[in-house]
PDB file of C-alpha atoms and ligand atoms in Angstrom:
ATOM      1  CA  UNK I  20      21.112  14.949  -9.038  1.00 43.00           C
ATOM      2  CA  UNK I  21      21.052  11.538  -7.427  1.00 46.00           C
ATOM      3  CA  UNK I  22      24.557  11.938  -6.132  1.00 49.00           C
ATOM      4  CA  UNK I  23      23.569  15.028  -4.194  1.00 46.00           C
ATOM      5  CA  UNK I  24      20.644  13.306  -2.510  1.00 49.00           C
ATOM      6  CA  UNK I  25      21.542  10.944   0.235  1.00 51.00           C
ATOM      7  CA  UNK I  26      18.289   9.614   1.534  1.00 50.00           C
ATOM      8  CA  UNK I  27      18.793   6.241   3.220  1.00 54.00           C
ATOM      9  CA  UNK I  28      16.652   4.269   0.771  1.00 50.00           C
ATOM     10  CA  UNK I  29      18.994   4.983  -2.064  1.00 45.00           C
ATOM     11  CA  UNK I  30      21.689   2.940  -0.387  1.00 49.00           C
ATOM     12  CA  UNK I  31      19.569  -0.146  -0.002  1.00 48.00           C
ATOM     13  CA  UNK I  32      19.298  -3.072  -2.333  1.00 48.00           C
ATOM     14  CA  UNK I  33      16.297  -1.740  -4.241  1.00 47.00           C
ATOM     15  CA  UNK I  34      18.085   1.536  -4.876  1.00 45.00           C
ATOM     16  CA  UNK I  35      17.445   1.447  -8.603  1.00 46.00           C
ATOM     17  CA  UNK I  36      13.690   1.475  -8.042  1.00 47.00           C
ATOM     18  CA  UNK I  37      12.972   3.216  -4.766  1.00 47.00           C
ATOM     19  CA  UNK I  38      13.842   6.826  -5.616  1.00 48.00           C
ATOM     20  CA  UNK I  39      10.556   7.153  -7.503  1.00 48.00           C
ATOM     21  CA  UNK I  40       8.676   6.211  -4.350  1.00 47.00           C
ATOM     22  CA  UNK I  41       9.214   9.642  -2.891  1.00 47.00           C
ATOM     23  CA  UNK I  42       6.733   9.588  -0.024  1.00 46.00           C
ATOM     24  CA  UNK I  43       5.744  13.228  -0.460  1.00 48.00           C
ATOM     25  CA  UNK I  44       4.230  12.221  -3.782  1.00 55.00           C
ATOM     26  CA  UNK I  45       2.296   9.305  -2.312  1.00 65.00           C
ATOM     27  CA  UNK I  46      -1.395   9.327  -1.745  1.00 81.00           C
ATOM     28  CA  UNK I  47      -2.427   8.039   1.647  1.00 90.00           C
ATOM     29  CA  UNK I  48      -3.207   4.653   0.103  1.00 93.00           C
ATOM     30  CA  UNK I  49      -1.291   4.578  -3.167  1.00 91.00           C
ATOM     31  CA  UNK I  50      -1.998   0.934  -3.922  1.00 94.00           C
ATOM     32  CA  UNK I  51      -4.913  -1.379  -3.178  1.00 96.00           C
ATOM     33  CA  UNK I  52      -5.931  -4.673  -4.756  1.00 96.00           C
ATOM     34  CA  UNK I  53      -8.165  -7.677  -4.278  1.00 96.00           C
ATOM     35  CA  UNK I  54      -5.736 -10.483  -5.033  1.00 95.00           C
ATOM     36  CA  UNK I  55      -4.296 -13.715  -3.649  1.00 92.00           C
ATOM     37  CA  UNK I  56      -7.381 -14.193  -1.485  1.00 96.00           C
ATOM     38  CA  UNK I  57      -6.738 -10.928   0.300  1.00 97.00           C
ATOM     39  CA  UNK I  58      -7.571  -7.291   0.300  1.00 97.00           C
ATOM     40  CA  UNK I  59      -4.088  -5.856   0.382  1.00 97.00           C
ATOM     41  CA  UNK I  60      -2.261  -2.681  -0.336  1.00 97.00           C
ATOM     42  CA  UNK I  61       0.276  -0.072   0.591  1.00 95.00           C
ATOM     43  CA  UNK I  62      -0.484   2.701   3.068  1.00 95.00           C
ATOM     44  CA  UNK I  63       1.835   5.617   3.669  1.00 91.00           C
ATOM     45  CA  UNK I  64       2.780   6.375   7.241  1.00 85.00           C
ATOM     46  CA  UNK I  65       0.969   9.239   8.888  1.00 72.00           C
ATOM     47  CA  UNK I  66       4.042  10.333  10.844  1.00 74.00           C
ATOM     48  CA  UNK I  67       7.179   9.312   8.962  1.00 74.00           C
ATOM     49  CA  UNK I  68       7.289  10.312   5.322  1.00 70.00           C
ATOM     50  CA  UNK I  69      10.041   7.802   4.626  1.00 72.00           C
ATOM     51  CA  UNK I  70       7.926   4.830   5.582  1.00 83.00           C
ATOM     52  CA  UNK I  71       5.134   2.846   3.996  1.00 91.00           C
ATOM     53  CA  UNK I  72       3.136  -0.044   5.379  1.00 95.00           C
ATOM     54  CA  UNK I  73       1.881  -3.135   3.635  1.00 96.00           C
ATOM     55  CA  UNK I  74      -1.541  -4.011   5.039  1.00 97.00           C
ATOM     56  CA  UNK I  75      -3.753  -6.981   4.262  1.00 97.00           C
ATOM     57  CA  UNK I  76      -6.999  -8.699   5.271  1.00 97.00           C
ATOM     58  CA  UNK I  77      -7.651 -12.297   4.247  1.00 97.00           C
ATOM     59  CA  UNK I  78     -10.930 -13.261   2.605  1.00 97.00           C
ATOM     60  CA  UNK I  79     -12.969 -15.654   4.749  1.00 96.00           C
ATOM     61  CA  UNK I  80     -10.754 -15.899   7.833  1.00 96.00           C
ATOM     62  CA  UNK I  81     -10.329 -12.109   8.049  1.00 96.00           C
ATOM     63  CA  UNK I  82      -6.815 -12.638   9.361  1.00 96.00           C
ATOM     64  CA  UNK I  83      -5.112  -9.269   9.132  1.00 96.00           C
ATOM     65  CA  UNK I  84      -1.575  -8.025   9.033  1.00 96.00           C
ATOM     66  CA  UNK I  85       0.320  -4.784   8.817  1.00 96.00           C
ATOM     67  CA  UNK I  86       4.080  -4.348   8.570  1.00 95.00           C
ATOM     68  CA  UNK I  87       6.622  -2.107   6.945  1.00 93.00           C
ATOM     69  CA  UNK I  88       7.824  -3.147   3.520  1.00 88.00           C
ATOM     70  CA  UNK I  89      10.828  -4.620   5.368  1.00 88.00           C
ATOM     71  CA  UNK I  90       8.510  -6.870   7.395  1.00 90.00           C
ATOM     72  CA  UNK I  91       8.866  -4.928  10.615  1.00 92.00           C
ATOM     73  CA  UNK I  92       5.575  -5.301  12.488  1.00 92.00           C
ATOM     74  CA  UNK I  93       3.374  -2.229  12.627  1.00 93.00           C
ATOM     75  CA  UNK I  94       3.476  -0.636  16.074  1.00 91.00           C
ATOM     76  CA  UNK I  95      -0.220   0.177  15.870  1.00 92.00           C
ATOM     77  CA  UNK I  96      -1.187  -3.467  15.553  1.00 89.00           C
ATOM     78  CA  UNK I  97      -1.893  -4.645  19.076  1.00 83.00           C
ATOM     79  CA  UNK I  98      -4.358  -7.452  18.611  1.00 79.00           C
ATOM     80  CA  UNK I  99      -6.686  -5.179  16.669  1.00 86.00           C
ATOM     81  CA  UNK I 100      -6.542  -3.584  13.228  1.00 92.00           C
ATOM     82  CA  UNK I 101      -4.372  -0.455  13.094  1.00 94.00           C
ATOM     83  CA  UNK I 102      -5.132   2.830  11.375  1.00 94.00           C
ATOM     84  CA  UNK I 103      -3.438   1.601   8.200  1.00 95.00           C
ATOM     85  CA  UNK I 104      -5.961  -1.224   7.912  1.00 97.00           C
ATOM     86  CA  UNK I 105      -8.730   1.348   8.444  1.00 96.00           C
ATOM     87  CA  UNK I 106      -7.279   3.434   5.619  1.00 96.00           C
ATOM     88  CA  UNK I 107      -6.903   0.376   3.394  1.00 97.00           C
ATOM     89  CA  UNK I 108     -10.564  -0.573   3.845  1.00 97.00           C
ATOM     90  CA  UNK I 109     -11.709   3.000   3.235  1.00 96.00           C
ATOM     91  CA  UNK I 110      -9.738   3.158   0.018  1.00 96.00           C
ATOM     92  CA  UNK I 111     -10.959  -0.263  -1.110  1.00 97.00           C
ATOM     93  CA  UNK I 112     -14.572   0.833  -0.604  1.00 96.00           C
ATOM     94  CA  UNK I 113     -13.869   3.977  -2.634  1.00 95.00           C
ATOM     95  CA  UNK I 114     -12.285   2.075  -5.492  1.00 95.00           C
ATOM     96  CA  UNK I 115     -14.354  -1.106  -5.611  1.00 96.00           C
ATOM     97  CA  UNK I 116     -17.548  -0.241  -3.751  1.00 95.00           C
ATOM     98  CA  UNK I 117     -18.719  -1.744  -0.488  1.00 95.00           C
ATOM     99  CA  UNK I 118     -20.621  -4.601  -2.193  1.00 94.00           C
ATOM    100  CA  UNK I 119     -17.609  -5.935  -4.048  1.00 96.00           C
ATOM    101  CA  UNK I 120     -15.225  -5.605  -1.103  1.00 97.00           C
ATOM    102  CA  UNK I 121     -17.614  -7.288   1.317  1.00 96.00           C
ATOM    103  CA  UNK I 122     -18.317 -10.089  -1.151  1.00 96.00           C
ATOM    104  CA  UNK I 123     -14.616 -10.665  -1.692  1.00 97.00           C
ATOM    105  CA  UNK I 124     -13.768 -10.683   2.006  1.00 97.00           C
ATOM    106  CA  UNK I 125     -16.974 -12.585   2.822  1.00 96.00           C
ATOM    107  CA  UNK I 126     -18.274 -10.032   5.272  1.00 94.00           C
ATOM    108  CA  UNK I 127     -21.988 -10.079   5.985  1.00 90.00           C
ATOM    109  CA  UNK I 128     -23.367  -6.639   5.150  1.00 88.00           C
ATOM    110  CA  UNK I 129     -27.047  -7.502   4.926  1.00 85.00           C
ATOM    111  CA  UNK I 130     -27.664  -5.076   7.780  1.00 82.00           C
ATOM    112  CA  UNK I 131     -26.484  -2.176   5.665  1.00 87.00           C
ATOM    113  CA  UNK I 132     -22.742  -1.577   5.986  1.00 89.00           C
ATOM    114  CA  UNK I 133     -21.714   1.400   3.891  1.00 92.00           C
ATOM    115  CA  UNK I 134     -18.170   2.397   4.799  1.00 95.00           C
ATOM    116  CA  UNK I 135     -14.753   0.894   5.412  1.00 95.00           C
ATOM    117  CA  UNK I 136     -15.281   1.399   9.140  1.00 94.00           C
ATOM    118  CA  UNK I 137     -18.563  -0.539   8.941  1.00 94.00           C
ATOM    119  CA  UNK I 138     -16.743  -3.429   7.304  1.00 95.00           C
ATOM    120  CA  UNK I 139     -13.932  -3.297   9.830  1.00 94.00           C
ATOM    121  CA  UNK I 140     -16.379  -3.685  12.713  1.00 92.00           C
ATOM    122  CA  UNK I 141     -17.742  -6.830  11.070  1.00 93.00           C
ATOM    123  CA  UNK I 142     -14.384  -8.551  10.685  1.00 93.00           C
ATOM    124  CA  UNK I 143     -13.760 -11.376  13.117  1.00 88.00           C
ATOM    125  CA  UNK I 144     -10.176 -12.306  12.306  1.00 92.00           C
ATOM    126  CA  UNK I 145      -6.981 -12.003  14.279  1.00 93.00           C
ATOM    127  CA  UNK I 146      -3.413 -11.052  13.522  1.00 93.00           C
ATOM    128  CA  UNK I 147      -1.916 -13.372  10.929  1.00 92.00           C
ATOM    129  CA  UNK I 148       1.607 -12.472   9.760  1.00 90.00           C
ATOM    130  CA  UNK I 149       2.030 -12.478   5.993  1.00 89.00           C
ATOM    131  CA  UNK I 150       5.116 -11.472   4.023  1.00 87.00           C
ATOM    132  CA  UNK I 151       5.049  -7.941   2.626  1.00 92.00           C
ATOM    133  CA  UNK I 152       7.429  -8.552  -0.253  1.00 92.00           C
ATOM    134  CA  UNK I 153       4.978  -9.754  -2.908  1.00 92.00           C
ATOM    135  CA  UNK I 154       2.556  -6.901  -2.373  1.00 94.00           C
ATOM    136  CA  UNK I 155       5.332  -4.351  -2.161  1.00 92.00           C
ATOM    137  CA  UNK I 156       6.972  -5.465  -5.392  1.00 92.00           C
ATOM    138  CA  UNK I 157       3.602  -5.288  -7.167  1.00 92.00           C
ATOM    139  CA  UNK I 158       3.222  -1.785  -5.789  1.00 92.00           C
ATOM    140  CA  UNK I 159       6.590  -0.800  -7.247  1.00 89.00           C
ATOM    141  CA  UNK I 160       5.608  -2.219 -10.627  1.00 88.00           C
ATOM    142  CA  UNK I 161       2.320  -0.359 -10.403  1.00 86.00           C
ATOM    143  CA  UNK I 162       4.220   2.872  -9.700  1.00 83.00           C
ATOM    144  CA  UNK I 163       6.374   2.403 -12.757  1.00 79.00           C
ATOM    145  CA  UNK I 164       3.260   2.698 -14.932  1.00 72.00           C
ATOM    146  CA  UNK I 165       1.887   5.766 -13.238  1.00 67.00           C
ATOM    147  CA  UNK I 166       2.072   9.251 -14.466  1.00 54.00           C
ATOM    148  CA  UNK I 167       3.091  11.682 -11.778  1.00 56.00           C
ATOM    149  CA  UNK I 168       0.831  14.648 -12.483  1.00 56.00           C
ATOM    150  CA  UNK I 169       2.017  16.498  -9.359  1.00 54.00           C
ATOM    151  CA  UNK I 170       5.548  16.685 -10.724  1.00 50.00           C
ATOM    152  CA  UNK I 171       6.561  20.194 -11.683  1.00 53.00           C
ATOM    153  CA  UNK I 172       9.815  19.555 -13.446  1.00 53.00           C
ATOM    154  CA  UNK I 173      12.016  16.858 -14.910  1.00 53.00           C
ATOM    155  CA  UNK I 174      12.045  13.677 -12.887  1.00 51.00           C
ATOM    156  CA  UNK I 175      15.497  12.142 -13.182  1.00 52.00           C
ATOM    157  CA  UNK I 176      14.254   9.235 -11.069  1.00 53.00           C
ATOM    158  CA  UNK I 177      12.051   8.062 -13.925  1.00 51.00           C
ATOM    159  CA  UNK I 178      15.097   7.294 -15.999  1.00 52.00           C
ATOM    160  CA  UNK I 179      15.424   4.195 -13.882  1.00 52.00           C
ATOM    161  CA  UNK I 180      12.285   2.790 -15.410  1.00 52.00           C
ATOM    162  CA  UNK I 181      12.023   1.238 -18.832  1.00 54.00           C
ATOM    163  CA  UNK I 182      10.117   3.360 -21.316  1.00 52.00           C
ATOM    164  CA  UNK I 183       6.402   2.715 -20.977  1.00 49.00           C
ATOM    165  CA  UNK I 184       4.661   3.509 -24.252  1.00 47.00           C
ATOM    166  CA  UNK I 185       1.339   2.722 -22.604  1.00 46.00           C
ATOM    167  CA  UNK I 186       1.381   5.955 -20.623  1.00 46.00           C
ATOM    168  CA  UNK I 187      -0.989   8.218 -22.549  1.00 46.00           C
TER     169      UNK I 187
HETATM  170 ZN1   ZN Y1026      -0.405  -0.540  10.578  1.00 91.15          ZN
END
């Protein structure tokens, strides 16, 4: 099984974990959290199924960042938030509601912001590089607790993970 699949990620240092992060199984924004004073999460690439981005927006300063999990800067980030940050905000609003996200980020929504795009327009931060590693490793831990309902067969990759009795 694994020995017949030679995707590049399997040869990297996180090889024992990454095979479960098969991008074709990823939602557009598979991970989002309000933590460490930031809205942050993982956004899958629209064009390259082997790539994910770690995107974040700081509470208060609204400094934003987007890079690959290997800290390569996002090409869409040219002084303004990229599409991954748009997707991150949209997903955050879905999961937490616009009131909670705006309160956390300290965005003024008294004039009636409803969507992630509304929030994005009200941000006044600039690009502020932040390391992707912490968020990405939390994402991997998060994945290890997920069921994969789309799977239609045995998943040898899951044998890499310790047994998780908590999964229903
Ligand atoms: Zn980006």
